[in-house]
Coordinates of C-alpha atoms and ligand atoms in Angstrom, one line a residue:
X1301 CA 0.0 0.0 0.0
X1302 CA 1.4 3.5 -1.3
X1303 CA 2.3 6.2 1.7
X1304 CA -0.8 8.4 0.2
X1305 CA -3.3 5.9 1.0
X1306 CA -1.6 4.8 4.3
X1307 CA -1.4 8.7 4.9
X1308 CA -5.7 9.3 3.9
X1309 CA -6.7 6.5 5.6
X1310 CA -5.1 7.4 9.0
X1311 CA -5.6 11.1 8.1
X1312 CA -9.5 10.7 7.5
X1313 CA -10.2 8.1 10.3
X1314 CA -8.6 10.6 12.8
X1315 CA -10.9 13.0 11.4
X1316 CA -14.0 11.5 11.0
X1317 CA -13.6 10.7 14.4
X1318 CA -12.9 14.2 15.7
X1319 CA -15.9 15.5 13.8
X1320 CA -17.9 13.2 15.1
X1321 CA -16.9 13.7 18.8
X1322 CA -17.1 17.4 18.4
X1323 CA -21.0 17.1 16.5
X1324 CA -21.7 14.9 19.2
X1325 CA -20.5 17.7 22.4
X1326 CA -22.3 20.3 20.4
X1327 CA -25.3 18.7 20.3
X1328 CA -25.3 17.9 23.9
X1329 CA -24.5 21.1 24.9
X1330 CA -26.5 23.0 23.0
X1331 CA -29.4 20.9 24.4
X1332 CA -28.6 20.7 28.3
X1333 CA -28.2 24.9 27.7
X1334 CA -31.6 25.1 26.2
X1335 CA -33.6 22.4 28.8
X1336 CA -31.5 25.0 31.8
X1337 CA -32.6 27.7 30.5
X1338 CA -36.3 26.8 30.5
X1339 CA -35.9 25.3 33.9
X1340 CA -34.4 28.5 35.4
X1341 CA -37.0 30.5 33.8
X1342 CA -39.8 28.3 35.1
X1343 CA -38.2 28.5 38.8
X1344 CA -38.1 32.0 38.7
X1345 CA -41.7 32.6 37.8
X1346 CA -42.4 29.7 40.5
X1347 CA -40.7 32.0 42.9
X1348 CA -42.4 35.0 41.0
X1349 CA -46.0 33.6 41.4
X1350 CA -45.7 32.6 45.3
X1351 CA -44.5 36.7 45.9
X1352 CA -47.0 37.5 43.8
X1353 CA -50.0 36.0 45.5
X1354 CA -49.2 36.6 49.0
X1355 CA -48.5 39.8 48.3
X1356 CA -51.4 40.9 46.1
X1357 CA -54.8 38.5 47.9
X1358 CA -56.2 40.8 50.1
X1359 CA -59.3 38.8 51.0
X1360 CA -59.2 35.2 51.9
X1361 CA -61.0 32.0 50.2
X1362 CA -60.5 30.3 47.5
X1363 CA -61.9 32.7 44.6
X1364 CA -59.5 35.7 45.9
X1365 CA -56.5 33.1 45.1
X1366 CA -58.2 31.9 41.8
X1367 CA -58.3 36.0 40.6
X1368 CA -54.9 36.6 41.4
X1369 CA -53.7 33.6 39.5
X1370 CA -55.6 34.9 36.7
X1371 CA -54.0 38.4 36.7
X1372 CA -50.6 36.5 37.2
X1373 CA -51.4 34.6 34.3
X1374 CA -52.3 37.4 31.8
X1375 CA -48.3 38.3 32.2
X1376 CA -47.2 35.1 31.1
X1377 CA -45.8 34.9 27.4
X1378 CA -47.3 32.8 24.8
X1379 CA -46.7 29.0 25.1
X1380 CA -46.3 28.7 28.8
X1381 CA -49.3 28.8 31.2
X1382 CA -50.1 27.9 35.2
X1383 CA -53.0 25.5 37.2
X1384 CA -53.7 26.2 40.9
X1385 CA -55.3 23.3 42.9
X1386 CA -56.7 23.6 46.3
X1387 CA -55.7 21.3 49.1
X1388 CA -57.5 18.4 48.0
X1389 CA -56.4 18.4 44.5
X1390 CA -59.1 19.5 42.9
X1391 CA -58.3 21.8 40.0
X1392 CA -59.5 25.1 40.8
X1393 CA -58.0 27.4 37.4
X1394 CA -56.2 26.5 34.4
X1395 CA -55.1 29.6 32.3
X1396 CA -54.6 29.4 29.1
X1397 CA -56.9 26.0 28.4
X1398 CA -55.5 23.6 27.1
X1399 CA -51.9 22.5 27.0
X1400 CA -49.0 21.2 24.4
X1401 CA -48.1 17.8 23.6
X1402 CA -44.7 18.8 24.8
X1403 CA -43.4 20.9 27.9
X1404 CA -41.6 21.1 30.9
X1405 CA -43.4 22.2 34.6
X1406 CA -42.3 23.6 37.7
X1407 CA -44.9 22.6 40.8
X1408 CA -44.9 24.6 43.8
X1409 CA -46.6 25.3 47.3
X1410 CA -48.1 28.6 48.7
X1411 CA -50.5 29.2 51.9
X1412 CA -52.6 32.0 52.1
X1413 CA -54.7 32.7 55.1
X1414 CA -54.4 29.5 55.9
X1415 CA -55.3 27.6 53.5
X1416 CA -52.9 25.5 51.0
X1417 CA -52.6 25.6 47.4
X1418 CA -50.1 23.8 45.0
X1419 CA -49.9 25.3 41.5
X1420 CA -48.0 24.0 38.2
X1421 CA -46.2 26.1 36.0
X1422 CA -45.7 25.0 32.3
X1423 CA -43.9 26.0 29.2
X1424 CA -44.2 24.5 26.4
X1425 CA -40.7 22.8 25.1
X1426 CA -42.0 22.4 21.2
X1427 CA -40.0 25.0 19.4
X1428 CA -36.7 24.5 21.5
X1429 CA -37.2 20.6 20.6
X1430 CA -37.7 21.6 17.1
X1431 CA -34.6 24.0 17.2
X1432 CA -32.8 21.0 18.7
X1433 CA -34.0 18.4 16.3
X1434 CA -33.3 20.9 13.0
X1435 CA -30.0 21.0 14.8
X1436 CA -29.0 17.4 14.8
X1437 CA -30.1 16.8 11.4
X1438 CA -27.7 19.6 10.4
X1439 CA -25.0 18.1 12.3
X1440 CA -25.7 14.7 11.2
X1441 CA -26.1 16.1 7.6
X1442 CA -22.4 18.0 7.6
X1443 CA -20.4 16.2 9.6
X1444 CA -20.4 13.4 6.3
X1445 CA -19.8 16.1 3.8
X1446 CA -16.9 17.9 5.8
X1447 CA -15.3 14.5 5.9
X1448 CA -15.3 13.9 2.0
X1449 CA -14.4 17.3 1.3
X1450 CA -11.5 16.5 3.9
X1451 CA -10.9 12.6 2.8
X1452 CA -10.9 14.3 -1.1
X1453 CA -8.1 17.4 -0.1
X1454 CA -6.2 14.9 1.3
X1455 CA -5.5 13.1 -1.7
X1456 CA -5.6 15.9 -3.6
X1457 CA -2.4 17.0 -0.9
X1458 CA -1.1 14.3 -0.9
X1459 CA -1.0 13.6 -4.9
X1460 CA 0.4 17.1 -5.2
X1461 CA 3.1 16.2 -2.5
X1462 CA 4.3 12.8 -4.0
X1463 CA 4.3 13.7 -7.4
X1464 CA 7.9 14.6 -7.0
X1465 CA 8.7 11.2 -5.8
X1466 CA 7.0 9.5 -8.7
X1467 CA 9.3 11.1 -10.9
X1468 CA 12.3 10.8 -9.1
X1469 CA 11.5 7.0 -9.2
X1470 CA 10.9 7.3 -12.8
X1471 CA 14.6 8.9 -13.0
X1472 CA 16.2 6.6 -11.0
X1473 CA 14.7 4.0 -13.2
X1474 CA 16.7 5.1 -16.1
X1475 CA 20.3 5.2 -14.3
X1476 CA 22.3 2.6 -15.4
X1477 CA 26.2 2.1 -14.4
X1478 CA 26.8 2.8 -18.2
X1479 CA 25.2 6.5 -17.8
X1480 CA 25.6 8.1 -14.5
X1481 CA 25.3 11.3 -16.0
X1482 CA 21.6 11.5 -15.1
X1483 CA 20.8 13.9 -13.0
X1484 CA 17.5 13.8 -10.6
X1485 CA 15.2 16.4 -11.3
X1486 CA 14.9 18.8 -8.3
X1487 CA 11.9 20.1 -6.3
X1488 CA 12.7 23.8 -5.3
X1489 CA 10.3 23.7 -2.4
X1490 CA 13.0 23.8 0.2
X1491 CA 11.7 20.7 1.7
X1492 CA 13.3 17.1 2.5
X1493 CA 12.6 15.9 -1.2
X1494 CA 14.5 18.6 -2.5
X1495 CA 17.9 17.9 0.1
X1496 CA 16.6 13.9 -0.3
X1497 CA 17.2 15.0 -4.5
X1498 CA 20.3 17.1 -4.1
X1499 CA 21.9 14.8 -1.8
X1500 CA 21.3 11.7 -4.5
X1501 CA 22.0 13.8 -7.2
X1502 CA 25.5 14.7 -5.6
X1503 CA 25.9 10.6 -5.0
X1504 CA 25.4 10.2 -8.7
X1505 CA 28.3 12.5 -9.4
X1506 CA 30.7 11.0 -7.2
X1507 CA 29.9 7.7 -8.8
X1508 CA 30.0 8.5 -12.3
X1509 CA 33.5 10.0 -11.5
X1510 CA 34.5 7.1 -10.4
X1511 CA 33.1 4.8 -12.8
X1512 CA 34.6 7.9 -15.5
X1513 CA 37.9 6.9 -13.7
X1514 CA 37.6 3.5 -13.7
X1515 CA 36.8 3.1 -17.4
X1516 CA 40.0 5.4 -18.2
X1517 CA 42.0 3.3 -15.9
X1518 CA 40.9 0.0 -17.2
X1519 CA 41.5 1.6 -20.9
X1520 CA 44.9 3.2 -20.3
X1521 CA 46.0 0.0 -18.1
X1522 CA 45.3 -2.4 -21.2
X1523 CA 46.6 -0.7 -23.7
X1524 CA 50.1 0.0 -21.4
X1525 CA 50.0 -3.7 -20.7
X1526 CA 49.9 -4.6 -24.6
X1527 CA 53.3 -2.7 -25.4
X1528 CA 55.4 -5.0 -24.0
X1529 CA 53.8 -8.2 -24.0
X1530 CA 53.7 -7.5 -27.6
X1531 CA 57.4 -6.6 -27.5
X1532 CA 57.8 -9.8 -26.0
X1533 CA 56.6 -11.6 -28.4
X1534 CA 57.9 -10.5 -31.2
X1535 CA 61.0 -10.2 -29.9
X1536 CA 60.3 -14.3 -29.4
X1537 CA 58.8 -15.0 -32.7
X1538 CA 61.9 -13.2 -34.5
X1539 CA 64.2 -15.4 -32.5
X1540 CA 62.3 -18.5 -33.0
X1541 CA 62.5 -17.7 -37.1
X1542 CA 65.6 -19.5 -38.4
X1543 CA 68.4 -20.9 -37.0
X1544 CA 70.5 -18.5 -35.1
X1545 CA 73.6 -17.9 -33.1
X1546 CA 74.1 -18.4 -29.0
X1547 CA 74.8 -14.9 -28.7
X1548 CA 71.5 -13.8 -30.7
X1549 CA 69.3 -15.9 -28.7
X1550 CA 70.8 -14.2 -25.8
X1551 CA 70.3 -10.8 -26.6
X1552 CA 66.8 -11.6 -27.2
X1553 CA 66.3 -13.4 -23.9
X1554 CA 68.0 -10.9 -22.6
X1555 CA 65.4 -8.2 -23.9
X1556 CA 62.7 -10.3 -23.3
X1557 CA 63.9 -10.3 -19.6
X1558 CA 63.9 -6.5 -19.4
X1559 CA 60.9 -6.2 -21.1
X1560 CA 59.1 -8.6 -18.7
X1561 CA 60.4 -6.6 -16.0
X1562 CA 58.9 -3.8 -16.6
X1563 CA 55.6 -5.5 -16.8
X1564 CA 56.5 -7.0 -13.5
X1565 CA 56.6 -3.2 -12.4
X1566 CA 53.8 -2.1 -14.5
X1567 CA 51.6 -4.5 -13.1
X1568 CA 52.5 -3.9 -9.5
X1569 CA 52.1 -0.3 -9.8
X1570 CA 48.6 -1.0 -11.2
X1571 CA 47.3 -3.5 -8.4
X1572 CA 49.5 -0.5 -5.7
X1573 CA 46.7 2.2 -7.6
X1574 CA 43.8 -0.2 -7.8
X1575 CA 44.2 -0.8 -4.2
X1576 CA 45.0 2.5 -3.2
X1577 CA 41.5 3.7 -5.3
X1578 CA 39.6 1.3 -3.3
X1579 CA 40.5 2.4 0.1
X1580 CA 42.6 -1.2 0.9
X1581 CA 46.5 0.3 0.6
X1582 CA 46.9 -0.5 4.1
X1583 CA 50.3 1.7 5.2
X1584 CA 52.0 0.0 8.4
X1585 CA 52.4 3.6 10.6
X1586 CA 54.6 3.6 12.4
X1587 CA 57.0 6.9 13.9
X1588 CA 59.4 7.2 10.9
X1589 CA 63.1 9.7 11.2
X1590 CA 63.2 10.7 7.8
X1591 CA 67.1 11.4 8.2
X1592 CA 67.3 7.4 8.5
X1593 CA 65.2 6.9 5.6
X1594 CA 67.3 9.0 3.4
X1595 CA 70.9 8.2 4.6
X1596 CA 69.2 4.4 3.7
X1597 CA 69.0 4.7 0.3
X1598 CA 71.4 7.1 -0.1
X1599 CA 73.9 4.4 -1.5
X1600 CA 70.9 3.6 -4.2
X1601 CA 70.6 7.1 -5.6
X1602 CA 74.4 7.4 -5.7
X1603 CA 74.9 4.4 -7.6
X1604 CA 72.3 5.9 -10.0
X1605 CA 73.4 8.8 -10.2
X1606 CA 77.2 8.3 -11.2
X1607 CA 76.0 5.6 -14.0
X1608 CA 73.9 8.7 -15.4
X1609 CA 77.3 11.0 -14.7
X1610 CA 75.3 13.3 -12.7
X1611 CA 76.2 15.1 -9.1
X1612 CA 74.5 13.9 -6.4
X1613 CA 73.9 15.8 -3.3
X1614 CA 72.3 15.5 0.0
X1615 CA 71.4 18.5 2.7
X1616 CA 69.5 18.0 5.5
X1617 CA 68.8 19.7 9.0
X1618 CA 70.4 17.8 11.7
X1619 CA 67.2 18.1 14.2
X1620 CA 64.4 16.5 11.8
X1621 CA 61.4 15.8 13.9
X1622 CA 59.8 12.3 13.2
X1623 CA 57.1 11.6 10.8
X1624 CA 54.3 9.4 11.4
X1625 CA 53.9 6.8 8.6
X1626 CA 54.9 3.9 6.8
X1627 CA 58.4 3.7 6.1
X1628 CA 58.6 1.3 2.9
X1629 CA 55.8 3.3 1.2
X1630 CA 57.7 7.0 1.9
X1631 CA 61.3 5.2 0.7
X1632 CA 59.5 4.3 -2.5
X1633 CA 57.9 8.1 -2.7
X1634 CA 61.6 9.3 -2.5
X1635 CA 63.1 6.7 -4.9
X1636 CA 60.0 7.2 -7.5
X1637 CA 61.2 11.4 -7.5
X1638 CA 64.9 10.4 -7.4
X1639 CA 64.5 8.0 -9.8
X1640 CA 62.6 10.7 -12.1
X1641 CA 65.3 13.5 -11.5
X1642 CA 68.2 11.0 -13.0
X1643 CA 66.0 9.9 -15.9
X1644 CA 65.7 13.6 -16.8
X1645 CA 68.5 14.9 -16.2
X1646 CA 70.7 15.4 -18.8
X1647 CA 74.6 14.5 -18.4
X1648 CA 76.6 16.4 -16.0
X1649 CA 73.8 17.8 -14.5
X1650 CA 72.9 18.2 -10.7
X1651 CA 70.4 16.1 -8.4
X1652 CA 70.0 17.6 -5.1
X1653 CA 67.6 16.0 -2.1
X1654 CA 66.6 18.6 0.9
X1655 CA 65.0 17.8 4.0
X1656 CA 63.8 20.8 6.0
X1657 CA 61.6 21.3 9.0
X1658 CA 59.0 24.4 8.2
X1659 CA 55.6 24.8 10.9
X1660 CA 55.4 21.6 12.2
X1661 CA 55.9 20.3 9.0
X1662 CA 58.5 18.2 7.1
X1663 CA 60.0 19.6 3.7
X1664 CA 61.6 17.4 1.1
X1665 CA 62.3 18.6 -1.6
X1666 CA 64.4 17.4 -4.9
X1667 CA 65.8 19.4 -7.2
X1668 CA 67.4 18.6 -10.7
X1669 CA 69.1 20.4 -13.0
X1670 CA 67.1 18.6 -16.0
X1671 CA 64.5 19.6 -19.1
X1672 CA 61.8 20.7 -16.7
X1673 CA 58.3 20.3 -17.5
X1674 CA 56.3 23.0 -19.0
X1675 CA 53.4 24.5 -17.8
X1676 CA 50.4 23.3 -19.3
X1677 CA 51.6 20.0 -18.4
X1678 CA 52.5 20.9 -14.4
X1679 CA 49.1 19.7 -13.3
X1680 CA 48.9 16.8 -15.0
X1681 CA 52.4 15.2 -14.6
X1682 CA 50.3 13.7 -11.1
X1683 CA 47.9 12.0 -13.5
X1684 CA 48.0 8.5 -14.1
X1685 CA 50.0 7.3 -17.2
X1686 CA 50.4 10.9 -18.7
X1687 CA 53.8 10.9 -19.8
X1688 CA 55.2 14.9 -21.0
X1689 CA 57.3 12.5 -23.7
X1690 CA 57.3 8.8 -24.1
X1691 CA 60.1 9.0 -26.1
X1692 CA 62.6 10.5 -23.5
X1693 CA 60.5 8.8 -20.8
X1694 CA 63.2 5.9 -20.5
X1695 CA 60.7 2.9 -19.7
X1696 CA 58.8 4.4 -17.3
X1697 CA 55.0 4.1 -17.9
X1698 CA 53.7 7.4 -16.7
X1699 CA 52.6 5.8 -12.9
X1700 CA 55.5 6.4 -10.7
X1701 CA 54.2 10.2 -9.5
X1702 CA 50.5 9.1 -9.1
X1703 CA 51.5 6.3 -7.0
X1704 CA 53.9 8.8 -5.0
X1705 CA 50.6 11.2 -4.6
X1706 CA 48.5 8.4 -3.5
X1707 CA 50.7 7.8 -0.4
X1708 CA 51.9 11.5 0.3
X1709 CA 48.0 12.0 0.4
X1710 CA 47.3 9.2 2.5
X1711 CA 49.9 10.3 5.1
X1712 CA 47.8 13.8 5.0
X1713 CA 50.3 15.4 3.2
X1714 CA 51.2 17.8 0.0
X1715 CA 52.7 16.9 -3.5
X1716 CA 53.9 19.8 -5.9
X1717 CA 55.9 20.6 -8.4
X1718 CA 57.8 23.6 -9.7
X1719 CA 59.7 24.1 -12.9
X1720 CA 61.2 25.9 -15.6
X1721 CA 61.3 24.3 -19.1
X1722 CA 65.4 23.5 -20.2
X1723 CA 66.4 24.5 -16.4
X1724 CA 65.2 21.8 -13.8
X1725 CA 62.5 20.7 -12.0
X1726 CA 61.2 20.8 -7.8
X1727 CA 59.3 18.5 -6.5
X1728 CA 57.7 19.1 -3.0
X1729 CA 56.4 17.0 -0.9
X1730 CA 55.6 18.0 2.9
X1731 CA 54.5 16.0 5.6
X1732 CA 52.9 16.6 9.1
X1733 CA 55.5 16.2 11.5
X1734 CA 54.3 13.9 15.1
X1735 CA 53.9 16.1 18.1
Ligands
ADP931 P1 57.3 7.9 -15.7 O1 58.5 8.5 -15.0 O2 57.1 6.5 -15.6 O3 57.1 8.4 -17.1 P2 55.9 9.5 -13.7 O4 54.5 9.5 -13.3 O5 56.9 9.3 -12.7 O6 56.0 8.5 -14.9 O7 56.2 10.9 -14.4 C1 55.2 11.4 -15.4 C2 55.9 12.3 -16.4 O8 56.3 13.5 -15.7 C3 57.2 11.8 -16.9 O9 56.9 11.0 -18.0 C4 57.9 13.1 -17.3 O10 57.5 13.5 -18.6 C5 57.5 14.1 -16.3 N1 58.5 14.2 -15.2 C6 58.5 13.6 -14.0 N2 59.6 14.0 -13.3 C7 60.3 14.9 -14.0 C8 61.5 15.6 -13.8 N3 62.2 15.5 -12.7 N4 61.9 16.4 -14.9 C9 61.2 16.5 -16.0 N5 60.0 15.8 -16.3 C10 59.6 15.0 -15.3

C-alpha cells in the first residue's frame, strides 16, 4: 500500500472521528443549555407567582386566590401557562386552556390565610425541541460532507506532495552504471525531497567519476600492458624464425627479460593504484626519522646517479622531527622522484635531495638540473599514465608520481611541483611532522 493511501486513511479516520466527537458535544451542549434555561426560567416565575399571591390577595378563600392567578397569568408569554389546585387536588384554574403535547413544569406550594394551594407552571418545550432536532439533522447532515471534502483534499495533498517522488523514481529507473550522468530532477520547495534529490543527485556524481575513472584506468592500463607483451613476443617469434647464433638468442632473452620486467613493475604499480583507489592500501604507521630513511637509500641514488654521470647531493637539517607513517611506502615516494630527477637529467647535470623542518611540517624537496616540464603539463604530470614524452621517458610508464601522490596523500600530506622548461625541476612534498 502506497504512503498516500496509508497517509488518507489514517488522516480521514482521525478526522472523521474528531468530527464526530465534536458534533456529538455540540449537540449535547446545546441541548442541556436550552432544557436550563427553561428550567431557570420556570423557577423563577415559581418564585415569582408565590410573591405575587401573598402579596397581592387581600381577602381570603379560595376565589380571591383563583383572581390573582388569573391576573398573574395574563403576564405570562405565549406558550407557557399555570394550574392552581386547592388542598384536595381539585383543580380550581387552568389559564390558558389547554396544554402542548410537549413541555416542561415547575410545581410549587403557597399558603394564604391559611389555606394550601399547590400550583404548576408549564412552558411549552416544542420550538426548543424543534430548534434541537433541525440541529442534529444539520449536524448529522455536515459532519459526512466535511469528511469527504477533507478525505478528497487529502488526496488531492497528498497527490500534489508525492508527485515529485514519482518522478524521481521514474529517474532513477533510467540510471544505469553505463550513464551516471543523469541527474535527478529537483523540487525547489526547500523541503526534505529537495535535500533527499540534491543529496542523491551529488551521490550520482561521485559515482560516475568514479566509474569515469575506472573506465580510463581500465582503458589506459590495457593498452600499457599490450606494449610489452607485444614486444615480447615478437621479440620471441623473431628469434624463433631461423636458425640463429648463441649470442643472438641471448640478446633476445635478454630483452625479453627487461621487457618482462617492466611489466612485473607495471603491473605492481597498477594493483598499488587499484588498491590505493579502493581504500585497501593499508600503510603499516609507524614513527618514521626521515634522516634514517634517506641516509638508507642514499647508497641507491648514488649508484644511480654516477651511472647517469650526474652530481649527487644530499642536505638536511640535523634536528628532523619524526614523521608518522609507513616507512617502505615513503622510501618508494623518494626513490619514484629520485628516480625521475636521473632519468631527466641530462649528463653532468645536478640532483640535489633537501630535507627541512617548516611549521610543524616536514620539507623534502628534490631538485634537478634537468629539461623541466612546462606549464600546461604541471598539473597533470600527477595523472596516471600521462607521460610529458614517451620517447625521453626511459621505460617508465607514466605511474611512478601518481603512486607517489596516492601515499603523500594518505599520510595527509602535499605533492607539488615547480619548474622551468630547459632548467630543472622541484618537486615538493611535505608531511605533518608527530607532536
Ligand atoms: P614515468 O616516469 O614512468 O614516465 P611519472 O608519473 O613518474 O611516470 O612521471 C610522469 C611524467 O612527468 C614523466 O613521463 C615526465 O614527462 C614528467 N616528469 C617527471 N619527473 C620529471 C622531472 N624531474 N623532470 C622533468 N620531467 C619530469
Amino acid at each position: 500500500m502506497s504512503i498516500r493511501i496509508r497517509l488518507v486513511v489514517w488522516y480521514s479516520s482521525l478526522f472523521a472521528v474528531s468530527l464526530a466527537s465534536f458534533a456529538i458535544l455540540v449537540w449535547l451542549g446545546t441541548r442541556s443549555l436550552v432544557r436550563d434555561d427553561i428550567n431557570t426560567w420556570l423557577a423563577r416565575q415559581a418564585d415569582g407567582l408565590e410573591q405575587f399571591l401573598k402579596k397581592e390577595t387581600h381577602g381570603t378563600g379560595e376565589a380571591a386566590v383563583i383572581e390573582e392567578t388569573r391576573e398573574f397569568s395574563s403576564g405570562l408569554p405565549v406558550g407557557s401557562g399555570v394550574r392552581l389546585f386547592n388542598r384536595e387536588g381539585r383543580l380550581l384554574i387552568s389559564r390558558p386552556e389547554g396544554q402542548p403535547g410537549v413541555y416542561s413544569e415547575v410545581t410549587g406550594e403557597v399558603s394564604i390565610g391559611g389555606e394550601h394551594f399547590r400550583f404548576e407552571l408549564w412552558r411549552s418545550t416544542a420550538e426548543s425541541e424543534t430548534a434541537l432536532n433541525d440541529l442534529r439533522s444539520v449536524l448529522i447532515l455536515l459532519v459526512p460532507v466535511f469528511l469527504v471534502i477533507s478525505v478528497a483534499g487529502g488526496w488531492f495533498l497528498g497527490r500534489h506532495a508525492f508527485r515529485p517522488v514519482d518522478e524521481i523514481t521514474a529517474a532513477a529507473r533510467k540510471i544505469s552504471l553505463e550513464d551516471l550522468s543523469v541527474q535527478l530532477p529537483v523540487p525547489r520547495h526547500r523541503d526534505e525531497l529537495q535535500r533527499l534529490c540534491e543529496a542523491w543527485n551529488g551521490m550520482l556524481r561521485r559515482l560516475d567519476n568514479s566509474a569515469r575513472q575506472l573506465r580510463q584506468f581500465t582503458a589506459d592500463a590495457s593498452h600499457e600492458l599490450r606494449t610489452p607483451v607485444a614486444l615480447i613476443r615478437t621479440t620471441a617469434e623473431l628469434a624463433l624464425r631461423k636458425e640463429r647464433s648463441e649470442s643472438e638468442y641471448r640478446a633476445s632473452l635478454s630483452r625479453i627479460q627487461e621487457e618482462a620486467e617492466e611489466l612485473t613493475s607495471a603491473i605492481e604499480s597498477l594493483m598499488d593504484l587499484a588498491r590505493a583507489d579502493s581504500g585497501q592500501s593499508e600503510f603499516v604507521m609507524d614513527s618514521v626519522d626521515i634522516r634514517e630513511l634517506v641516509e638508507d637509500i642514499r647508497p641507491q641514488v648514488e649508484l644511480l646517479a654516477s651511472e647517469s654521470n650526474l652530481d649527487f647531493k644530499l642536505r638536511s637539517e640535523t634536528n628532523l622531527p619524526r614523521i608518522w607513517g609507513d616507512r617502505k611506502a615513503l622510501r618508494r615516494v623518494l626513490l619514484i622522484l629520485l628516480d625521475n630527477a636521473v632519468k631527466f637529467t641530462p649528463a653532468a647535470g645536478r640532483v640535489e635531495l633537501r630535507v627541512s623542518v617548516e611549521g610543524g611540517e616536514v620539507i623534502i624537496e628534490v631538485d634537478d638540473t634537468g629539461i623541466g616540464i612546462a606549464n600546461q603539463d604541471l598539473v597533470r604530470v600527477f595523472d596516471r599514465f600521462y607521460q610529458v614524452d614517451q620517447a625521453r621517458s626511459g621505460g617508465g610508464v607514466g605511474l611512478g608520481l601518481s603512486i607517489a601522490r596516492c601515499i603523500v596523500q594518505g599520510h595527509k600530506g602535499r605533492i607539488g611541483v615547480e619548474s622551468k622548461p630547459g632548467s630543472g625541476s622541484i618537486f615538493r612534498v611535505v608531511l605533518p611532522a608527530v607532536g
